[in-house]
mmCIF file of C-alpha atoms and ligand atoms in Angstrom:
data_model
loop_
_atom_site.group_PDB
_atom_site.id
_atom_site.type_symbol
_atom_site.label_atom_id
_atom_site.label_comp_id
_atom_site.label_asym_id
_atom_site.label_seq_id
_atom_site.Cartn_x
_atom_site.Cartn_y
_atom_site.Cartn_z
ATOM 1 C CA MET N 43 10.845 22.747 -3.688
ATOM 2 C CA PRO N 44 12.520 22.049 -6.883
ATOM 3 C CA SER N 45 16.200 23.035 -7.262
ATOM 4 C CA ASN N 46 16.574 25.124 -12.086
ATOM 5 C CA HIS N 47 19.463 23.050 -12.352
ATOM 6 C CA SER N 48 19.910 22.579 -16.449
ATOM 7 C CA LEU N 49 21.152 19.175 -15.565
ATOM 8 C CA THR N 50 20.091 17.127 -18.626
ATOM 9 C CA GLY N 51 21.230 13.542 -18.293
ATOM 10 C CA VAL N 52 20.530 9.875 -16.304
ATOM 11 C CA SER N 53 22.520 8.065 -14.693
ATOM 12 C CA PHE N 54 22.438 4.489 -12.910
ATOM 13 C CA ILE N 55 24.587 4.610 -10.386
ATOM 14 C CA GLY N 56 23.236 2.168 -6.471
ATOM 15 C CA CYS N 57 21.636 -0.824 -6.899
ATOM 16 C CA GLY N 58 19.664 -2.714 -4.084
ATOM 17 C CA ALA N 59 17.735 -5.459 -3.649
ATOM 18 C CA ALA N 60 15.841 -7.768 -0.221
ATOM 19 C CA ALA N 61 13.651 -10.529 -0.438
ATOM 20 C CA PRO N 62 12.381 -12.654 3.448
ATOM 21 C CA GLU N 63 14.786 -15.691 4.426
ATOM 22 C CA THR N 64 11.883 -18.015 4.289
ATOM 23 C CA VAL N 65 11.564 -20.443 1.112
ATOM 24 C CA VAL N 66 8.578 -22.381 -0.251
ATOM 25 C CA LEU N 67 10.396 -25.058 -2.830
ATOM 26 C CA ASN N 68 7.705 -26.160 -5.169
ATOM 27 C CA ASP N 69 8.101 -30.005 -3.244
ATOM 28 C CA ALA N 70 6.733 -28.680 -0.496
ATOM 29 C CA LEU N 71 3.759 -26.249 -2.268
ATOM 30 C CA ALA N 72 2.729 -30.140 -3.331
ATOM 31 C CA GLN N 73 1.477 -31.010 -0.314
ATOM 32 C CA VAL N 74 -0.623 -27.196 -0.693
ATOM 33 C CA VAL N 75 -2.850 -28.000 -3.955
ATOM 34 C CA ASP N 76 -2.416 -30.969 -7.563
ATOM 35 C CA THR N 77 1.046 -29.880 -8.740
ATOM 36 C CA SER N 78 4.343 -31.809 -9.063
ATOM 37 C CA ASP N 79 7.575 -30.242 -8.817
ATOM 38 C CA GLU N 80 8.143 -31.140 -12.473
ATOM 39 C CA TRP N 81 5.298 -29.318 -13.803
ATOM 40 C CA ILE N 82 5.623 -25.760 -12.008
ATOM 41 C CA ALA N 83 10.152 -26.733 -12.981
ATOM 42 C CA SER N 84 9.310 -27.370 -17.048
ATOM 43 C CA ARG N 85 5.939 -24.643 -17.377
ATOM 44 C CA THR N 86 7.519 -22.367 -15.865
ATOM 45 C CA GLY N 87 11.507 -22.157 -14.600
ATOM 46 C CA ILE N 88 10.492 -21.784 -10.477
ATOM 47 C CA ARG N 89 11.835 -23.714 -8.401
ATOM 48 C CA GLN N 90 10.963 -21.589 -4.933
ATOM 49 C CA ARG N 91 10.007 -18.480 -4.405
ATOM 50 C CA HIS N 92 10.217 -16.240 -0.865
ATOM 51 C CA VAL N 93 7.449 -15.183 1.540
ATOM 52 C CA SER N 94 7.128 -12.213 3.257
ATOM 53 C CA ASN N 95 5.586 -13.738 7.302
ATOM 54 C CA ASP N 96 3.809 -11.808 10.326
ATOM 55 C CA ARG N 97 6.358 -10.176 10.838
ATOM 56 C CA GLU N 98 7.566 -8.428 7.608
ATOM 57 C CA SER N 99 6.309 -5.844 5.875
ATOM 58 C CA LEU N 100 6.926 -4.169 2.623
ATOM 59 C CA ALA N 101 7.546 -0.615 3.925
ATOM 60 C CA GLY N 102 10.785 -3.240 5.572
ATOM 61 C CA PHE N 103 12.213 -4.330 3.000
ATOM 62 C CA ALA N 104 11.908 -1.666 0.163
ATOM 63 C CA THR N 105 13.306 0.502 2.208
ATOM 64 C CA GLU N 106 17.031 -2.202 3.370
ATOM 65 C CA ALA N 107 16.768 -2.316 -0.548
ATOM 66 C CA ALA N 108 16.675 0.948 -0.757
ATOM 67 C CA GLN N 109 19.693 1.701 1.679
ATOM 68 C CA GLN N 110 21.976 -0.990 -0.112
ATOM 69 C CA ALA N 111 21.821 1.181 -3.155
ATOM 70 C CA LEU N 112 22.307 4.872 -1.700
ATOM 71 C CA ALA N 113 25.029 2.677 -0.083
ATOM 72 C CA MET N 114 26.097 1.485 -3.657
ATOM 73 C CA ALA N 115 25.825 5.166 -4.891
ATOM 74 C CA GLY N 116 27.812 6.943 -2.088
ATOM 75 C CA VAL N 117 24.296 9.012 -1.573
ATOM 76 C CA ALA N 118 23.269 10.097 1.238
ATOM 77 C CA ALA N 119 19.606 9.930 2.106
ATOM 78 C CA ALA N 120 19.029 13.496 3.429
ATOM 79 C CA ASP N 121 20.294 13.934 -0.664
ATOM 80 C CA VAL N 122 17.456 12.196 -1.471
ATOM 81 C CA ASP N 123 15.037 14.274 -3.776
ATOM 82 C CA MET N 124 12.066 11.405 -4.092
ATOM 83 C CA ILE N 125 11.067 8.357 -3.362
ATOM 84 C CA ILE N 126 9.231 6.283 -6.471
ATOM 85 C CA LEU N 127 7.584 3.255 -4.724
ATOM 86 C CA ALA N 128 6.272 1.500 -7.429
ATOM 87 C CA THR N 129 4.050 -1.863 -5.612
ATOM 88 C CA SER N 130 0.263 -2.696 -5.629
ATOM 89 C CA SER N 131 0.285 -4.502 -2.998
ATOM 90 C CA ALA N 132 0.885 -1.538 -0.975
ATOM 91 C CA GLU N 133 -0.484 -2.133 3.043
ATOM 92 C CA ASP N 134 -2.345 1.009 3.393
ATOM 93 C CA LEU N 135 -3.980 2.119 0.329
ATOM 94 C CA PHE N 136 -3.296 5.857 1.447
ATOM 95 C CA GLY N 137 0.454 5.019 0.064
ATOM 96 C CA THR N 138 2.903 3.486 1.386
ATOM 97 C CA ALA N 139 5.770 5.042 -0.474
ATOM 98 C CA CYS N 140 6.210 7.992 2.838
ATOM 99 C CA GLN N 141 6.940 5.195 5.646
ATOM 100 C CA ILE N 142 9.797 4.422 3.149
ATOM 101 C CA GLN N 143 10.854 7.943 3.640
ATOM 102 C CA ALA N 144 10.668 8.342 7.026
ATOM 103 C CA GLN N 145 12.173 5.236 7.621
ATOM 104 C CA LEU N 146 15.548 6.240 6.322
ATOM 105 C CA GLY N 147 15.704 9.457 7.371
ATOM 106 C CA ALA N 148 14.974 10.803 3.676
ATOM 107 C CA THR N 149 13.596 14.124 5.384
ATOM 108 C CA LYS N 150 13.371 16.250 1.920
ATOM 109 C CA ALA N 151 11.663 13.187 -0.351
ATOM 110 C CA VAL N 152 8.002 13.808 -2.056
ATOM 111 C CA ALA N 153 7.482 10.198 -1.579
ATOM 112 C CA PHE N 154 4.578 8.105 -3.694
ATOM 113 C CA ASP N 155 3.340 5.018 -4.717
ATOM 114 C CA LEU N 156 2.855 4.336 -8.761
ATOM 115 C CA THR N 157 0.209 1.221 -9.508
ATOM 116 C CA ALA N 158 1.398 -0.889 -13.304
ATOM 117 C CA ALA N 159 1.708 -3.986 -11.706
ATOM 118 C CA CYS N 160 5.005 -6.661 -12.894
ATOM 119 C CA SER N 161 5.669 -2.899 -15.343
ATOM 120 C CA GLY N 162 5.925 -0.601 -12.741
ATOM 121 C CA PHE N 163 9.777 -0.499 -12.086
ATOM 122 C CA VAL N 164 10.137 0.460 -15.598
ATOM 123 C CA PHE N 165 6.826 3.299 -15.362
ATOM 124 C CA GLY N 166 9.094 4.851 -12.005
ATOM 125 C CA VAL N 167 12.463 4.909 -14.182
ATOM 126 C CA VAL N 168 10.756 6.578 -16.761
ATOM 127 C CA THR N 169 8.547 8.739 -14.299
ATOM 128 C CA ALA N 170 11.760 10.327 -12.472
ATOM 129 C CA ALA N 171 14.073 10.249 -15.524
ATOM 130 C CA GLN N 172 11.581 13.044 -16.270
ATOM 131 C CA PHE N 173 12.155 14.796 -13.040
ATOM 132 C CA LEU N 174 16.041 14.301 -13.507
ATOM 133 C CA ARG N 175 16.154 15.166 -17.280
ATOM 134 C CA SER N 176 14.136 18.522 -16.363
ATOM 135 C CA GLY N 177 16.804 19.135 -13.605
ATOM 136 C CA ALA N 178 13.842 20.216 -11.158
ATOM 137 C CA TYR N 179 15.813 16.893 -9.156
ATOM 138 C CA GLN N 180 19.134 15.627 -8.484
ATOM 139 C CA ASN N 181 18.418 12.602 -6.991
ATOM 140 C CA ILE N 182 15.675 9.904 -6.919
ATOM 141 C CA LEU N 183 14.870 6.278 -5.809
ATOM 142 C CA VAL N 184 13.174 4.279 -7.311
ATOM 143 C CA ILE N 185 11.564 1.513 -5.603
ATOM 144 C CA GLY N 186 9.607 -2.034 -7.249
ATOM 145 C CA ALA N 187 8.274 -4.021 -4.088
ATOM 146 C CA ASP N 188 6.086 -6.084 -3.849
ATOM 147 C CA LEU N 189 4.518 -9.087 -1.243
ATOM 148 C CA LEU N 190 2.054 -11.253 -4.114
ATOM 149 C CA SER N 191 1.802 -13.625 -1.137
ATOM 150 C CA ARG N 192 -0.859 -11.798 0.300
ATOM 151 C CA TRP N 193 -2.949 -12.226 -2.612
ATOM 152 C CA VAL N 194 -2.727 -15.239 -4.612
ATOM 153 C CA ASP N 195 -5.542 -17.469 -3.261
ATOM 154 C CA TRP N 196 -3.531 -20.889 -1.956
ATOM 155 C CA ASN N 197 -6.039 -23.282 -3.130
ATOM 156 C CA ASP N 198 -5.733 -22.389 -6.372
ATOM 157 C CA ARG N 199 -2.672 -23.296 -8.599
ATOM 158 C CA ASN N 200 -2.803 -21.934 -11.737
ATOM 159 C CA THR N 201 -1.683 -18.646 -9.268
ATOM 160 C CA CYS N 202 -0.154 -19.795 -6.242
ATOM 161 C CA VAL N 203 2.728 -21.463 -8.056
ATOM 162 C CA LEU N 204 3.468 -17.822 -10.085
ATOM 163 C CA PHE N 205 4.690 -15.285 -7.267
ATOM 164 C CA GLY N 206 6.986 -14.237 -4.510
ATOM 165 C CA ASP N 207 8.276 -11.677 -2.746
ATOM 166 C CA GLY N 208 10.492 -9.408 -2.327
ATOM 167 C CA ALA N 209 11.756 -5.447 -3.270
ATOM 168 C CA GLY N 210 14.324 -3.834 -5.350
ATOM 169 C CA ALA N 211 15.949 -0.598 -5.776
ATOM 170 C CA VAL N 212 17.424 1.705 -7.884
ATOM 171 C CA LEU N 213 19.135 5.226 -7.560
ATOM 172 C CA MET N 214 19.148 7.436 -10.113
ATOM 173 C CA GLN N 215 20.789 9.948 -10.870
ATOM 174 C CA ALA N 216 21.082 13.611 -12.733
ATOM 175 C CA THR N 217 24.133 14.733 -14.679
ATOM 176 C CA GLU N 218 26.362 16.542 -17.063
ATOM 177 C CA ASP N 219 27.457 13.637 -18.536
ATOM 178 C CA ALA N 220 26.490 11.705 -21.272
ATOM 179 C CA ASP N 221 22.430 9.708 -20.791
ATOM 180 C CA ARG N 222 22.398 7.298 -19.493
ATOM 181 C CA LEU N 223 18.732 6.274 -20.525
ATOM 182 C CA LEU N 224 18.516 5.705 -24.193
ATOM 183 C CA GLY N 225 15.039 5.263 -24.639
ATOM 184 C CA PHE N 226 12.359 4.161 -23.764
ATOM 185 C CA GLU N 227 8.997 2.723 -25.244
ATOM 186 C CA ILE N 228 5.909 2.480 -21.655
ATOM 187 C CA ARG N 229 2.290 1.019 -22.597
ATOM 188 C CA SER N 230 -1.645 0.510 -21.599
ATOM 189 C CA ASP N 231 -4.171 -1.779 -23.648
ATOM 190 C CA GLY N 232 -6.981 -1.447 -20.980
ATOM 191 C CA THR N 233 -9.354 -3.520 -24.075
ATOM 192 C CA GLN N 234 -7.580 -6.003 -21.603
ATOM 193 C CA ASN N 235 -8.106 -5.463 -18.345
ATOM 194 C CA CYS N 236 -9.887 -8.707 -17.347
ATOM 195 C CA CYS N 237 -6.657 -11.215 -18.170
ATOM 196 C CA LEU N 238 -5.062 -10.119 -14.742
ATOM 197 C CA ASN N 239 -7.538 -8.763 -12.152
ATOM 198 C CA LEU N 240 -6.613 -8.478 -8.006
ATOM 199 C CA ALA N 241 -10.478 -6.435 -7.888
ATOM 200 C CA PHE N 242 -12.437 -4.512 -5.706
ATOM 201 C CA LYS N 243 -15.275 -6.561 -4.510
ATOM 202 C CA PRO N 244 -18.392 -4.498 -3.149
ATOM 203 C CA GLU N 245 -20.610 -6.106 -0.619
ATOM 204 C CA LEU N 246 -23.571 -3.303 -0.997
ATOM 205 C CA ARG N 247 -24.880 -1.809 3.251
ATOM 206 C CA GLU N 248 -28.080 0.015 3.440
ATOM 207 C CA LEU N 249 -26.633 3.501 5.524
ATOM 208 C CA ILE N 250 -29.990 5.811 5.781
ATOM 209 C CA PRO N 251 -32.623 3.757 3.878
ATOM 210 C CA GLY N 252 -32.584 4.695 -0.174
ATOM 211 C CA THR N 253 -28.360 5.321 0.470
ATOM 212 C CA ILE N 254 -27.249 2.282 -0.347
ATOM 213 C CA LEU N 255 -22.917 2.011 -0.231
ATOM 214 C CA THR N 256 -20.493 -0.219 -1.569
ATOM 215 C CA GLN N 257 -18.754 -1.132 1.028
ATOM 216 C CA GLY N 258 -15.897 -4.371 0.635
ATOM 217 C CA ARG N 259 -12.727 -5.936 0.142
ATOM 218 C CA TYR N 260 -9.854 -7.269 -2.393
ATOM 219 C CA GLN N 261 -10.237 -10.537 -3.879
ATOM 220 C CA TYR N 262 -7.072 -12.364 -4.941
ATOM 221 C CA ILE N 263 -5.666 -12.608 -7.964
ATOM 222 C CA THR N 264 -7.091 -13.869 -11.044
ATOM 223 C CA MET N 265 -5.273 -14.916 -14.272
ATOM 224 C CA ASN N 266 -5.816 -15.536 -17.419
ATOM 225 C CA GLY N 267 -2.611 -17.560 -17.716
ATOM 226 C CA LYS N 268 -2.180 -18.410 -22.385
ATOM 227 C CA GLU N 269 -4.172 -14.526 -22.498
ATOM 228 C CA VAL N 270 -0.975 -12.963 -20.588
ATOM 229 C CA TYR N 271 1.458 -15.553 -22.144
ATOM 230 C CA ARG N 272 0.646 -14.459 -26.003
ATOM 231 C CA PHE N 273 0.033 -11.165 -25.013
ATOM 232 C CA ALA N 274 2.846 -10.675 -23.618
ATOM 233 C CA ILE N 275 5.199 -12.477 -26.422
ATOM 234 C CA ASN N 276 3.635 -10.411 -28.800
ATOM 235 C CA ARG N 277 4.740 -6.706 -27.262
ATOM 236 C CA VAL N 278 6.787 -7.099 -25.305
ATOM 237 C CA PRO N 279 10.132 -8.061 -28.415
ATOM 238 C CA ASP N 280 7.759 -5.468 -30.295
ATOM 239 C CA ALA N 281 8.870 -2.605 -27.340
ATOM 240 C CA ILE N 282 12.565 -3.694 -27.075
ATOM 241 C CA ASP N 283 12.530 -3.542 -30.512
ATOM 242 C CA LYS N 284 11.221 0.231 -30.823
ATOM 243 C CA VAL N 285 13.297 1.773 -28.318
ATOM 244 C CA ILE N 286 16.541 -0.186 -29.417
ATOM 245 C CA HIS N 287 15.632 1.568 -33.033
ATOM 246 C CA GLN N 288 14.955 4.757 -30.948
ATOM 247 C CA ALA N 289 18.288 4.430 -29.362
ATOM 248 C CA ASN N 290 19.907 3.204 -32.552
ATOM 249 C CA LEU N 291 21.555 0.373 -31.660
ATOM 250 C CA THR N 292 20.810 -3.231 -33.210
ATOM 251 C CA SER N 293 20.137 -6.384 -30.977
ATOM 252 C CA ASN N 294 24.087 -7.138 -31.635
ATOM 253 C CA ASP N 295 25.095 -3.971 -28.961
ATOM 254 C CA ILE N 296 22.600 -5.146 -26.260
ATOM 255 C CA ASP N 297 25.268 -6.214 -23.084
ATOM 256 C CA TRP N 298 21.934 -8.475 -21.196
ATOM 257 C CA LEU N 299 18.501 -8.640 -21.493
ATOM 258 C CA ILE N 300 16.607 -7.887 -18.383
ATOM 259 C CA LEU N 301 12.647 -9.017 -18.502
ATOM 260 C CA HIS N 302 10.345 -9.134 -15.647
ATOM 261 C CA GLN N 303 10.353 -12.543 -13.964
ATOM 262 C CA ALA N 304 7.557 -13.494 -15.173
ATOM 263 C CA ASN N 305 8.147 -17.625 -16.436
ATOM 264 C CA GLN N 306 11.403 -18.706 -17.513
ATOM 265 C CA ARG N 307 9.867 -19.539 -21.088
ATOM 266 C CA ILE N 308 8.990 -16.349 -21.687
ATOM 267 C CA MET N 309 11.718 -14.797 -21.253
ATOM 268 C CA ASP N 310 12.988 -17.536 -23.845
ATOM 269 C CA ALA N 311 10.584 -16.528 -26.907
ATOM 270 C CA VAL N 312 11.316 -12.860 -25.992
ATOM 271 C CA ALA N 313 15.019 -13.045 -26.373
ATOM 272 C CA GLU N 314 14.715 -15.776 -30.155
ATOM 273 C CA ARG N 315 12.138 -13.787 -31.462
ATOM 274 C CA LEU N 316 15.315 -10.998 -31.208
ATOM 275 C CA HIS N 317 17.857 -12.025 -31.664
ATOM 276 C CA ILE N 318 19.824 -12.425 -28.401
ATOM 277 C CA PRO N 319 21.404 -14.633 -27.569
ATOM 278 C CA ALA N 320 20.962 -17.358 -23.916
ATOM 279 C CA GLU N 321 24.289 -15.529 -21.896
ATOM 280 C CA LYS N 322 22.908 -12.592 -22.465
ATOM 281 C CA VAL N 323 19.491 -12.958 -20.749
ATOM 282 C CA VAL N 324 19.058 -12.640 -17.223
ATOM 283 C CA SER N 325 17.224 -14.575 -14.703
ATOM 284 C CA ASN N 326 16.793 -15.812 -11.099
ATOM 285 C CA VAL N 327 13.189 -16.922 -11.917
ATOM 286 C CA ALA N 328 14.074 -19.930 -10.200
ATOM 287 C CA ASN N 329 15.050 -18.915 -7.388
ATOM 288 C CA TYR N 330 12.293 -15.641 -7.059
ATOM 289 C CA GLY N 331 9.007 -16.768 -8.798
ATOM 290 C CA ASN N 332 7.331 -13.242 -9.595
ATOM 291 C CA THR N 333 7.651 -10.244 -7.449
ATOM 292 C CA SER N 334 5.495 -8.295 -9.778
ATOM 293 C CA ALA N 335 7.698 -4.764 -9.768
ATOM 294 C CA ALA N 336 10.588 -6.231 -7.417
ATOM 295 C CA SER N 337 11.120 -8.394 -10.117
ATOM 296 C CA ILE N 338 13.683 -7.055 -12.826
ATOM 297 C CA PRO N 339 15.557 -4.330 -10.216
ATOM 298 C CA ILE N 340 16.424 -8.176 -7.814
ATOM 299 C CA ALA N 341 17.812 -9.742 -10.737
ATOM 300 C CA LEU N 342 19.813 -6.032 -12.457
ATOM 301 C CA ASN N 343 21.097 -5.982 -8.851
ATOM 302 C CA GLU N 344 22.620 -9.716 -8.658
ATOM 303 C CA ALA N 345 23.389 -9.493 -11.763
ATOM 304 C CA VAL N 346 25.676 -6.655 -10.317
ATOM 305 C CA ARG N 347 26.852 -7.592 -7.545
ATOM 306 C CA SER N 348 28.082 -10.893 -9.262
ATOM 307 C CA GLY N 349 29.978 -8.529 -11.925
ATOM 308 C CA ARG N 350 28.486 -9.829 -14.113
ATOM 309 C CA ILE N 351 27.279 -6.287 -15.197
ATOM 310 C CA GLN N 352 30.229 -3.725 -15.856
ATOM 311 C CA SER N 353 29.951 0.370 -15.560
ATOM 312 C CA GLY N 354 29.316 0.908 -18.781
ATOM 313 C CA ASP N 355 26.920 -2.026 -20.346
ATOM 314 C CA THR N 356 23.734 -0.629 -21.915
ATOM 315 C CA ILE N 357 21.448 -3.814 -20.559
ATOM 316 C CA ALA N 358 17.274 -4.099 -22.184
ATOM 317 C CA THR N 359 14.181 -4.314 -20.219
ATOM 318 C CA SER N 360 11.766 -4.926 -20.196
ATOM 319 C CA GLY N 361 8.116 -5.264 -17.725
ATOM 320 C CA PHE N 362 4.545 -6.118 -18.099
ATOM 321 C CA GLY N 363 1.799 -7.461 -16.660
ATOM 322 C CA ALA N 364 -1.325 -6.110 -15.261
ATOM 323 C CA GLY N 365 -3.477 -3.407 -16.968
ATOM 324 C CA LEU N 366 -2.674 -4.595 -19.029
ATOM 325 C CA SER N 367 0.839 -2.683 -19.469
ATOM 326 C CA TRP N 368 4.182 -2.857 -20.545
ATOM 327 C CA GLY N 369 7.498 -1.010 -20.328
ATOM 328 C CA ALA N 370 10.434 -1.468 -22.039
ATOM 329 C CA ALA N 371 13.542 0.611 -21.876
ATOM 330 C CA ILE N 372 17.397 0.580 -22.604
ATOM 331 C CA PHE N 373 20.520 2.441 -19.950
ATOM 332 C CA LYS N 374 23.428 2.414 -19.801
ATOM 333 C CA TRP N 375 24.646 1.453 -15.870
ATOM 334 C CA GLY N 376 26.554 3.296 -13.276
HETATM 335 O O1 LIG T 146 3.674 -11.330 -14.084
HETATM 336 C C1 LIG T 146 2.722 -11.351 -14.624
HETATM 337 C C2 LIG T 146 2.252 -11.426 -16.173
HETATM 338 N N1 LIG T 146 2.137 -13.350 -16.611
HETATM 339 C C3 LIG T 146 1.769 -13.703 -16.582
HETATM 340 O O2 LIG T 146 3.306 -13.632 -17.703
HETATM 341 C C4 LIG T 146 1.840 -15.306 -16.470
HETATM 342 C C5 LIG T 146 1.695 -16.259 -18.416
HETATM 343 N N2 LIG T 146 1.199 -16.795 -18.512
HETATM 344 C C6 LIG T 146 1.947 -17.944 -17.554
HETATM 345 O O3 LIG T 146 3.303 -18.100 -17.397
HETATM 346 C C7 LIG T 146 1.880 -19.547 -18.300
HETATM 347 O O4 LIG T 146 0.188 -19.521 -18.987
HETATM 348 C C8 LIG T 146 1.376 -20.468 -17.203
HETATM 349 C C9 LIG T 146 2.718 -20.730 -16.708
HETATM 350 C C10 LIG T 146 0.042 -19.820 -15.923
HETATM 351 C C11 LIG T 146 0.727 -22.061 -17.218
HETATM 352 O O5 LIG T 146 1.107 -22.480 -18.450
HETATM 353 P P1 LIG T 146 0.595 -23.141 -18.887
HETATM 354 O O6 LIG T 146 1.379 -23.969 -20.341
HETATM 355 O O7 LIG T 146 -0.296 -21.795 -20.174
HETATM 356 O O8 LIG T 146 -0.413 -24.290 -19.019
HETATM 357 P P2 LIG T 146 -2.114 -23.989 -19.167
HETATM 358 O O9 LIG T 146 -2.867 -22.860 -18.137
HETATM 359 O O10 LIG T 146 -2.389 -23.894 -20.475
HETATM 360 O O11 LIG T 146 -2.522 -25.052 -18.433
HETATM 361 C C12 LIG T 146 -2.030 -26.759 -19.510
HETATM 362 C C13 LIG T 146 -3.026 -27.768 -18.301
HETATM 363 C C14 LIG T 146 -4.238 -27.625 -16.980
HETATM 364 O O12 LIG T 146 -4.599 -28.448 -17.993
HETATM 365 P P3 LIG T 146 -5.691 -29.240 -18.553
HETATM 366 O O13 LIG T 146 -6.813 -28.527 -18.999
HETATM 367 O O14 LIG T 146 -5.113 -29.771 -19.947
HETATM 368 O O15 LIG T 146 -6.216 -31.050 -18.251
HETATM 369 C C15 LIG T 146 -3.831 -27.040 -16.841
HETATM 370 O O16 LIG T 146 -5.399 -27.542 -15.602
HETATM 371 O O17 LIG T 146 -1.649 -27.423 -16.403
HETATM 372 C C16 LIG T 146 -2.390 -27.603 -15.307
HETATM 373 N N3 LIG T 146 -2.461 -27.355 -14.653
HETATM 374 C C17 LIG T 146 -1.452 -27.389 -13.493
HETATM 375 N N4 LIG T 146 -1.552 -28.565 -13.600
HETATM 376 C C18 LIG T 146 0.025 -29.093 -12.894
HETATM 377 C C19 LIG T 146 -2.023 -25.258 -14.271
HETATM 378 N N5 LIG T 146 -1.698 -24.576 -12.660
HETATM 379 C C20 LIG T 146 -0.781 -26.053 -13.122
HETATM 380 C C21 LIG T 146 -0.120 -26.322 -11.637
HETATM 381 N N6 LIG T 146 -0.113 -27.533 -11.513
HETATM 382 N N7 LIG T 146 0.448 -25.607 -10.983
#
């Protein structure tokens, strides 16, 4: 049962990340499809991606990231109230979050999956904030984890060069101090749904005469890259701008911009439109490629653990992708 505390603020006090050890360099991909390191690096900024093997699992990487976040926060697994797993590559369509709950030993936590593709982590943070602000819960793990190497067509050079595997997590905690989530905007536009899909393809089966069922399988990722690119560079700056105003800030007040790591050119274009200098843009797309819901917390974790992001720094973040969906948030770390 949720408690009835009247805590109103949200804080971000722990982070963690995990990724497979196996790395595939661009040059290696050129042996698989007609591409080159030069094309991939110049069009996307990606140099390599991590890919999981048959002994590794989504729940395993997500649990490792969550354990690191709990350790940094100094919160015991038994004190976690909720686990939100943002993923589009669940190993079980009924949900993967409960496996993480069990692996962590977070016995009192309610756990569920949230599917919003590359916007999933931001949607998860905003969802968690509602439960914390209401006073219902004290500690919430928000995990972004995806293993899209499983769902990429490795014969399609338009998509296979882009994606990689990984997991990232944050521990959000209710606080009586000032709220550290300064603003958010979350959006969807289903009219552009066909631009990016990992769709179910039904196969017809006549169960008994006259009764046709659809059984089938999920297809590989398909994407209209140009449309998604256009969508991202239009919608993301607008959403961040809106949240900056909501927070009564200007873009000068932003210490760090952590965008979904899809393409370095998108990050550069968004930063330029917001007049945020390149040195404030956190990017690790070169090393991971696009890890979907995991990309923002993996980048956040690296910047926090390397000491670039300090307690009290103001971070603007935005996720965007399939749906189409997008979201932005501004928060203070720590
Ligand atoms: O997390 C989900 C969000 N997804 C995204 O943010 C993706 C957004 N889109 C993009 O990042 C870019 O559109 C891509 C990186 C996917 C593509 O870059 P682009 O500059 O838009 O390239 P393009 O699709 O216009 O393709 C240019 C050329 C084409 O050849 P032709 O038709 O000009 O002869 C492609 O066939 O590049 C070709 N091409 C490639 N060549 C070598 C496409 N993929 C490759 C490849 N290697 N891997």
